[in-house]
Amino acid sequence: MGEEDYYLELCDRPVHFEKANPVNCVFFDEANKQVFAVRSGGATGVVVKGPDDRNPISFRMEDKGEVKCIKFSLENKILAVQRTSKTVDFSNFIPDSSQLEYTQECKTKNANILGFCWTSSTEIVFITDQGIEFYQVLPEKRNLKLLKSQNINVNWYMYCPEGAVILLSTTVLGNVLQPFYFRAGTMSKLPKFEIELPSVPKSTKLNLSERDIAMATIYGQLYVLFLRHHSRTSSSTGAEVVLYHLPREGACKKMHILKLNRTGKFALNVVDNLVVVHHQDTETSVIFDIKLRGEFDGTVTFHHPVLPARSIQPYQIPMAGPAPVTSQSPVPCKLYSSSWIVFQPDIIISASQGYLWNLQVKLQPIVNLLPDKGRLMDFLLQRKECKMVILSVCSQMLSESDRATLPVIATVFDKLNHEYKKYLDAEQSYTTALEAGQSRSSPLLKRPVRTQAVIDQSDMYTHVLSVFTEKDMPHKFVIAVLMEYIRSLNQFQITVQHYLHELVIKTLVQHNLFYMLHQFLQYHVLSDSKPLFLPSCPPAVSGYAEATLDCK
């Protein structure tokens, strides 16, 4: 397969850390996206690296036993280390602050700490097997203040830093999930919900594993993703991913089901609002887009993979070491390795190789893998880095070799102008509110963000239409395309820029289509101002052109 066939890739600048071995333990902090390499319990050094950290943090700490969990607070101000099931130790990393450790024991008697999560630079949550404890850390006093606690039997927990939500697995089967939301010193208990297990459990032991649950923000909404290895319906084979929408207010609701049509070992990532499902057995991945139209059964929407399954693009690990050594050939990376650990939203870690990658989507290869241009546009318009790919698709569908039909071209123009109009309306509303002085009364008023999905007339003219009219194409097709774009702009009540009218007139004049030009002007399809029209005409026809305009 060529490079153009792969639509997923590992980032080209991964975080490199000392690989896990009997002396070196590796930990990952999902909030700060940092990898901790802890040698000999910290006595011979701790090195902390993150994707955005140019300078790793290095320090030593006294070896007081095996490290179970280690994380910095947000902004790296306070270090928390769990070594026992009862306590967490803290060290200040604030300039001119005491370096002495201080310790907090969990408040609940006979409880064991499962782990902890920082929710801000000075707020931390202990999760125990008997509940949840929310503390404020007071670094200058070197102690902690309990803000709130809740007693509940806990099997395991999961934290989504983007949504500031901790999910607790409760009950014997483990499939009743209790979410808590944290914000500015407050802890809110959200409505609990039940995950539907594939079948009636045969025993009363734990049935829902944390390996089959993920939390991620997709299109600005928080979802709980459940990897169900067997469908609830006997007619359906293969695993599926069930998406539960978890709102700030109101009950959690099952919304989407992603059909995998295969069984085996899976892992989930979310990249650019796409759910990526990795399949270890076949060493391939598929992507799902919940914004694309699926099959709605009245309760949930069923989705199938957007594209055929493909492997992540082959990756070469550069050789580290002195210059003479690094001249050796890079080593191929073992993709879909059993040592890979996946974290949300887009992180893949190989502790055995000592790398952390961000997973990325490549849009250009998708253009040829998704032949339906309308669906392709729906897909591309939701992606972050879509503008140049969309413009290349527009150029491609107007080329001699890949020429699309006019109805398809019209569909693409309408989808682009729908997004364009949405932005123009939002900009107009913002300007009106600003002029009315609402910005002072409404601090939430924000200027609309112009995403890459906004393809305006200037973009289309510069990158697509002006280039297209210079090519040796049938003039009827050229004029039909130009008029289709103007028709689409008019349909969305977008004022057509003069250079588009000029381009049509120039094309008509070049092909001596004065009768058609006369009709377009007569029926106000084109602007009929002399300054716009006359520069497009060669001197030989300017007299005729002026007479045509004067007759009107």
PDB file of C-alpha atoms in Angstrom, residues 241-443:
ATOM      1  CA  VAL A 241     -19.544   0.457  20.640  1.00  0.00           C
ATOM      2  CA  VAL A 242     -22.494   2.010  22.483  1.00  0.00           C
ATOM      3  CA  LEU A 243     -22.361   5.777  23.083  1.00  0.00           C
ATOM      4  CA  TYR A 244     -24.157   7.216  26.108  1.00  0.00           C
ATOM      5  CA  HIS A 245     -24.526  10.995  26.159  1.00  0.00           C
ATOM      6  CA  LEU A 246     -23.664  12.379  29.603  1.00  0.00           C
ATOM      7  CA  PRO A 247     -25.079  15.916  29.948  1.00  0.00           C
ATOM      8  CA  ARG A 248     -24.331  18.400  32.768  1.00  0.00           C
ATOM      9  CA  GLU A 249     -28.026  18.339  33.646  1.00  0.00           C
ATOM     10  CA  GLY A 250     -30.534  15.566  33.121  1.00  0.00           C
ATOM     11  CA  ALA A 251     -30.213  11.808  32.723  1.00  0.00           C
ATOM     12  CA  CYS A 252     -27.575   9.990  30.702  1.00  0.00           C
ATOM     13  CA  LYS A 253     -29.073   8.656  27.476  1.00  0.00           C
ATOM     14  CA  LYS A 254     -28.035   5.968  25.003  1.00  0.00           C
ATOM     15  CA  MET A 255     -27.662   7.775  21.651  1.00  0.00           C
ATOM     16  CA  HIS A 256     -25.478   5.908  19.146  1.00  0.00           C
ATOM     17  CA  ILE A 257     -24.349   2.363  18.348  1.00  0.00           C
ATOM     18  CA  LEU A 258     -21.236   1.822  16.218  1.00  0.00           C
ATOM     19  CA  LYS A 259     -21.348  -1.535  14.411  1.00  0.00           C
ATOM     20  CA  LEU A 260     -17.928  -3.201  14.239  1.00  0.00           C
ATOM     21  CA  ASN A 261     -19.026  -6.431  12.470  1.00  0.00           C
ATOM     22  CA  ARG A 262     -16.122  -8.365  13.973  1.00  0.00           C
ATOM     23  CA  THR A 263     -14.961  -9.825  17.271  1.00  0.00           C
ATOM     24  CA  GLY A 264     -11.647  -9.830  19.113  1.00  0.00           C
ATOM     25  CA  LYS A 265      -9.525  -7.329  21.026  1.00  0.00           C
ATOM     26  CA  PHE A 266     -10.361  -3.658  20.478  1.00  0.00           C
ATOM     27  CA  ALA A 267      -9.109  -0.271  21.672  1.00  0.00           C
ATOM     28  CA  LEU A 268     -10.722   3.152  21.295  1.00  0.00           C
ATOM     29  CA  ASN A 269      -9.412   6.636  20.514  1.00  0.00           C
ATOM     30  CA  VAL A 270     -11.158   9.884  19.615  1.00  0.00           C
ATOM     31  CA  VAL A 271      -9.389  12.060  17.029  1.00  0.00           C
ATOM     32  CA  ASP A 272     -10.849  15.234  15.493  1.00  0.00           C
ATOM     33  CA  ASN A 273     -14.345  14.216  16.755  1.00  0.00           C
ATOM     34  CA  LEU A 274     -14.017  10.804  15.078  1.00  0.00           C
ATOM     35  CA  VAL A 275     -14.263   7.578  17.065  1.00  0.00           C
ATOM     36  CA  VAL A 276     -11.332   5.362  16.033  1.00  0.00           C
ATOM     37  CA  VAL A 277     -11.636   1.643  16.809  1.00  0.00           C
ATOM     38  CA  HIS A 278      -8.411  -0.386  16.646  1.00  0.00           C
ATOM     39  CA  HIS A 279      -8.641  -4.148  16.067  1.00  0.00           C
ATOM     40  CA  GLN A 280      -5.567  -6.003  17.280  1.00  0.00           C
ATOM     41  CA  ASP A 281      -6.256  -9.334  15.544  1.00  0.00           C
ATOM     42  CA  THR A 282      -6.293  -7.856  12.023  1.00  0.00           C
ATOM     43  CA  GLU A 283      -3.972  -4.936  12.899  1.00  0.00           C
ATOM     44  CA  THR A 284      -6.377  -2.464  11.336  1.00  0.00           C
ATOM     45  CA  SER A 285      -8.531   0.472  12.456  1.00  0.00           C
ATOM     46  CA  VAL A 286     -11.857   1.962  11.398  1.00  0.00           C
ATOM     47  CA  ILE A 287     -13.357   5.402  11.979  1.00  0.00           C
ATOM     48  CA  PHE A 288     -16.905   6.478  12.808  1.00  0.00           C
ATOM     49  CA  ASP A 289     -18.465   9.947  12.523  1.00  0.00           C
ATOM     50  CA  ILE A 290     -21.643  10.339  14.596  1.00  0.00           C
ATOM     51  CA  LYS A 291     -22.514  13.536  12.687  1.00  0.00           C
ATOM     52  CA  LEU A 292     -22.953  11.571   9.454  1.00  0.00           C
ATOM     53  CA  ARG A 293     -26.409  10.203   8.788  1.00  0.00           C
ATOM     54  CA  GLY A 294     -27.003   6.733  10.251  1.00  0.00           C
ATOM     55  CA  GLU A 295     -29.981   4.416  10.682  1.00  0.00           C
ATOM     56  CA  PHE A 296     -32.350   5.728  13.387  1.00  0.00           C
ATOM     57  CA  ASP A 297     -34.673   3.177  14.983  1.00  0.00           C
ATOM     58  CA  GLY A 298     -36.636   5.706  17.054  1.00  0.00           C
ATOM     59  CA  THR A 299     -34.300   5.464  20.042  1.00  0.00           C
ATOM     60  CA  VAL A 300     -30.693   5.209  18.875  1.00  0.00           C
ATOM     61  CA  THR A 301     -28.764   5.831  15.656  1.00  0.00           C
ATOM     62  CA  PHE A 302     -26.753   2.961  14.170  1.00  0.00           C
ATOM     63  CA  HIS A 303     -23.513   3.820  12.368  1.00  0.00           C
ATOM     64  CA  HIS A 304     -21.177   1.813  10.144  1.00  0.00           C
ATOM     65  CA  PRO A 305     -17.496   2.622   9.507  1.00  0.00           C
ATOM     66  CA  VAL A 306     -17.034   5.669   7.280  1.00  0.00           C
ATOM     67  CA  LEU A 307     -14.245   3.944   5.343  1.00  0.00           C
ATOM     68  CA  PRO A 308     -12.821   0.456   4.776  1.00  0.00           C
ATOM     69  CA  ALA A 309     -10.553  -0.819   7.568  1.00  0.00           C
ATOM     70  CA  ARG A 310      -6.912   0.229   7.173  1.00  0.00           C
ATOM     71  CA  SER A 311      -3.748  -0.127   9.199  1.00  0.00           C
ATOM     72  CA  ILE A 312      -2.132   2.899  10.797  1.00  0.00           C
ATOM     73  CA  GLN A 313       0.565   4.147   8.414  1.00  0.00           C
ATOM     74  CA  PRO A 314       3.856   2.239   8.952  1.00  0.00           C
ATOM     75  CA  TYR A 315       6.141   4.131  11.295  1.00  0.00           C
ATOM     76  CA  GLN A 316       9.929   4.157  11.568  1.00  0.00           C
ATOM     77  CA  ILE A 317      11.519   4.628  14.993  1.00  0.00           C
ATOM     78  CA  PRO A 318      14.644   6.810  14.654  1.00  0.00           C
ATOM     79  CA  MET A 319      17.810   5.399  16.185  1.00  0.00           C
ATOM     80  CA  ALA A 320      18.886   7.362  19.258  1.00  0.00           C
ATOM     81  CA  GLY A 321      22.489   7.930  20.227  1.00  0.00           C
ATOM     82  CA  PRO A 322      25.667   9.718  19.045  1.00  0.00           C
ATOM     83  CA  ALA A 323      25.859  10.950  15.448  1.00  0.00           C
ATOM     84  CA  PRO A 324      27.856   7.972  14.046  1.00  0.00           C
ATOM     85  CA  VAL A 325      25.280   5.586  15.518  1.00  0.00           C
ATOM     86  CA  THR A 326      22.192   7.502  14.335  1.00  0.00           C
ATOM     87  CA  SER A 327      23.300   7.118  10.719  1.00  0.00           C
ATOM     88  CA  GLN A 328      21.900   3.582  10.995  1.00  0.00           C
ATOM     89  CA  SER A 329      18.563   2.849   9.381  1.00  0.00           C
ATOM     90  CA  PRO A 330      15.437   3.586  11.468  1.00  0.00           C
ATOM     91  CA  VAL A 331      13.728   0.569  13.007  1.00  0.00           C
ATOM     92  CA  PRO A 332      10.164  -0.269  11.885  1.00  0.00           C
ATOM     93  CA  CYS A 333       7.707   0.191  14.753  1.00  0.00           C
ATOM     94  CA  LYS A 334       5.558  -2.813  15.650  1.00  0.00           C
ATOM     95  CA  LEU A 335       2.045  -1.446  15.124  1.00  0.00           C
ATOM     96  CA  TYR A 336      -0.904  -2.755  17.185  1.00  0.00           C
ATOM     97  CA  SER A 337       1.571  -4.305  19.641  1.00  0.00           C
ATOM     98  CA  SER A 338       0.178  -6.072  22.704  1.00  0.00           C
ATOM     99  CA  SER A 339       2.304  -3.650  24.752  1.00  0.00           C
ATOM    100  CA  TRP A 340       0.381  -0.641  23.412  1.00  0.00           C
ATOM    101  CA  ILE A 341      -1.797   1.182  25.917  1.00  0.00           C
ATOM    102  CA  VAL A 342      -4.421   3.599  24.608  1.00  0.00           C
ATOM    103  CA  PHE A 343      -5.551   6.736  26.485  1.00  0.00           C
ATOM    104  CA  GLN A 344      -8.192   9.309  25.591  1.00  0.00           C
ATOM    105  CA  PRO A 345      -8.581  11.159  23.508  1.00  0.00           C
ATOM    106  CA  ASP A 346      -5.791  10.410  20.993  1.00  0.00           C
ATOM    107  CA  ILE A 347      -2.836   8.946  22.883  1.00  0.00           C
ATOM    108  CA  ILE A 348      -1.040   5.660  22.229  1.00  0.00           C
ATOM    109  CA  ILE A 349       1.809   4.607  24.552  1.00  0.00           C
ATOM    110  CA  SER A 350       4.309   1.804  24.093  1.00  0.00           C
ATOM    111  CA  ALA A 351       5.926   1.362  27.512  1.00  0.00           C
ATOM    112  CA  SER A 352       8.183  -1.412  26.169  1.00  0.00           C
ATOM    113  CA  GLN A 353       9.543   0.833  23.396  1.00  0.00           C
ATOM    114  CA  GLY A 354       9.457   4.069  25.405  1.00  0.00           C
ATOM    115  CA  TYR A 355       7.236   6.197  23.135  1.00  0.00           C
ATOM    116  CA  LEU A 356       4.083   8.276  23.460  1.00  0.00           C
ATOM    117  CA  TRP A 357       2.330   9.216  20.214  1.00  0.00           C
ATOM    118  CA  ASN A 358      -0.665  11.326  19.324  1.00  0.00           C
ATOM    119  CA  LEU A 359      -2.819   9.596  16.720  1.00  0.00           C
ATOM    120  CA  GLN A 360      -3.694  11.765  13.702  1.00  0.00           C
ATOM    121  CA  VAL A 361      -6.184  11.586  10.819  1.00  0.00           C
ATOM    122  CA  LYS A 362      -4.938  12.190   7.273  1.00  0.00           C
ATOM    123  CA  LEU A 363      -7.688  13.776   5.189  1.00  0.00           C
ATOM    124  CA  GLN A 364      -6.213  13.664   1.679  1.00  0.00           C
ATOM    125  CA  PRO A 365      -6.289   9.824   1.334  1.00  0.00           C
ATOM    126  CA  ILE A 366      -9.962   9.847   2.386  1.00  0.00           C
ATOM    127  CA  VAL A 367     -10.879  11.809  -0.763  1.00  0.00           C
ATOM    128  CA  ASN A 368     -10.301   8.750  -2.952  1.00  0.00           C
ATOM    129  CA  LEU A 369     -11.751   6.280  -0.437  1.00  0.00           C
ATOM    130  CA  LEU A 370     -15.144   8.029  -0.197  1.00  0.00           C
ATOM    131  CA  PRO A 371     -16.548   8.307  -3.745  1.00  0.00           C
ATOM    132  CA  ASP A 372     -19.900   9.877  -2.714  1.00  0.00           C
ATOM    133  CA  LYS A 373     -19.012  13.591  -2.986  1.00  0.00           C
ATOM    134  CA  GLY A 374     -21.975  14.718  -0.875  1.00  0.00           C
ATOM    135  CA  ARG A 375     -21.051  12.387   1.984  1.00  0.00           C
ATOM    136  CA  LEU A 376     -17.382  13.294   1.545  1.00  0.00           C
ATOM    137  CA  MET A 377     -18.248  16.996   1.987  1.00  0.00           C
ATOM    138  CA  ASP A 378     -20.373  16.246   5.067  1.00  0.00           C
ATOM    139  CA  PHE A 379     -17.354  14.428   6.492  1.00  0.00           C
ATOM    140  CA  LEU A 380     -14.688  17.000   5.560  1.00  0.00           C
ATOM    141  CA  LEU A 381     -16.686  20.021   6.762  1.00  0.00           C
ATOM    142  CA  GLN A 382     -16.517  18.645  10.339  1.00  0.00           C
ATOM    143  CA  ARG A 383     -12.721  18.305  10.371  1.00  0.00           C
ATOM    144  CA  LYS A 384     -10.326  20.900  11.810  1.00  0.00           C
ATOM    145  CA  GLU A 385      -7.800  21.119   8.952  1.00  0.00           C
ATOM    146  CA  CYS A 386     -10.245  20.768   6.079  1.00  0.00           C
ATOM    147  CA  LYS A 387     -10.027  23.908   3.929  1.00  0.00           C
ATOM    148  CA  MET A 388      -7.302  23.019   1.432  1.00  0.00           C
ATOM    149  CA  VAL A 389      -8.586  19.441   1.096  1.00  0.00           C
ATOM    150  CA  ILE A 390     -12.108  20.707   0.332  1.00  0.00           C
ATOM    151  CA  LEU A 391     -10.769  23.139  -2.262  1.00  0.00           C
ATOM    152  CA  SER A 392      -8.738  20.330  -3.840  1.00  0.00           C
ATOM    153  CA  VAL A 393     -11.913  18.178  -4.028  1.00  0.00           C
ATOM    154  CA  CYS A 394     -13.717  21.053  -5.769  1.00  0.00           C
ATOM    155  CA  SER A 395     -10.869  21.387  -8.278  1.00  0.00           C
ATOM    156  CA  GLN A 396     -10.797  17.628  -8.804  1.00  0.00           C
ATOM    157  CA  MET A 397     -14.527  17.347  -9.547  1.00  0.00           C
ATOM    158  CA  LEU A 398     -14.143  20.066 -12.211  1.00  0.00           C
ATOM    159  CA  SER A 399     -11.148  18.416 -13.877  1.00  0.00           C
ATOM    160  CA  GLU A 400     -11.360  16.582 -17.205  1.00  0.00           C
ATOM    161  CA  SER A 401     -10.429  13.196 -15.712  1.00  0.00           C
ATOM    162  CA  ASP A 402     -12.731  13.259 -12.637  1.00  0.00           C
ATOM    163  CA  ARG A 403     -15.508  15.525 -13.871  1.00  0.00           C
ATOM    164  CA  ALA A 404     -18.624  15.286 -11.710  1.00  0.00           C
ATOM    165  CA  THR A 405     -22.190  15.769 -12.954  1.00  0.00           C
ATOM    166  CA  LEU A 406     -23.866  19.156 -12.449  1.00  0.00           C
ATOM    167  CA  PRO A 407     -26.290  17.825  -9.778  1.00  0.00           C
ATOM    168  CA  VAL A 408     -23.304  16.556  -7.767  1.00  0.00           C
ATOM    169  CA  ILE A 409     -21.456  19.872  -8.221  1.00  0.00           C
ATOM    170  CA  ALA A 410     -24.623  21.729  -7.132  1.00  0.00           C
ATOM    171  CA  THR A 411     -24.854  19.537  -3.997  1.00  0.00           C
ATOM    172  CA  VAL A 412     -21.238  20.303  -3.068  1.00  0.00           C
ATOM    173  CA  PHE A 413     -21.709  24.068  -3.614  1.00  0.00           C
ATOM    174  CA  ASP A 414     -24.873  24.039  -1.491  1.00  0.00           C
ATOM    175  CA  LYS A 415     -23.125  22.241   1.383  1.00  0.00           C
ATOM    176  CA  LEU A 416     -20.235  24.734   1.297  1.00  0.00           C
ATOM    177  CA  ASN A 417     -22.530  27.761   1.137  1.00  0.00           C
ATOM    178  CA  HIS A 418     -24.712  26.415   3.948  1.00  0.00           C
ATOM    179  CA  GLU A 419     -21.654  26.577   6.250  1.00  0.00           C
ATOM    180  CA  TYR A 420     -20.633  29.943   4.778  1.00  0.00           C
ATOM    181  CA  LYS A 421     -24.105  31.391   5.419  1.00  0.00           C
ATOM    182  CA  LYS A 422     -24.152  30.081   9.016  1.00  0.00           C
ATOM    183  CA  TYR A 423     -20.921  31.954   9.699  1.00  0.00           C
ATOM    184  CA  LEU A 424     -22.119  35.163   7.995  1.00  0.00           C
ATOM    185  CA  ASP A 425     -25.350  35.093  10.045  1.00  0.00           C
ATOM    186  CA  ALA A 426     -23.436  34.512  13.287  1.00  0.00           C
ATOM    187  CA  GLU A 427     -21.067  37.367  12.443  1.00  0.00           C
ATOM    188  CA  GLN A 428     -24.029  39.648  11.663  1.00  0.00           C
ATOM    189  CA  SER A 429     -25.763  38.740  14.946  1.00  0.00           C
ATOM    190  CA  TYR A 430     -22.554  39.444  16.868  1.00  0.00           C
ATOM    191  CA  THR A 431     -22.084  42.848  15.157  1.00  0.00           C
ATOM    192  CA  THR A 432     -25.726  43.800  15.817  1.00  0.00           C
ATOM    193  CA  ALA A 433     -25.440  42.829  19.487  1.00  0.00           C
ATOM    194  CA  LEU A 434     -22.184  44.765  19.772  1.00  0.00           C
ATOM    195  CA  GLU A 435     -23.735  47.897  18.272  1.00  0.00           C
ATOM    196  CA  ALA A 436     -26.705  47.554  20.613  1.00  0.00           C
ATOM    197  CA  GLY A 437     -24.300  47.540  23.584  1.00  0.00           C
ATOM    198  CA  GLN A 438     -25.144  43.999  24.655  1.00  0.00           C
ATOM    199  CA  SER A 439     -21.504  43.105  25.258  1.00  0.00           C
ATOM    200  CA  ARG A 440     -21.568  45.022  28.536  1.00  0.00           C
ATOM    201  CA  SER A 441     -24.769  43.363  29.755  1.00  0.00           C
ATOM    202  CA  SER A 442     -23.848  39.919  28.403  1.00  0.00           C
ATOM    203  CA  PRO A 443     -20.231  38.942  29.175  1.00  0.00           C
TER     204      PRO A 443
END
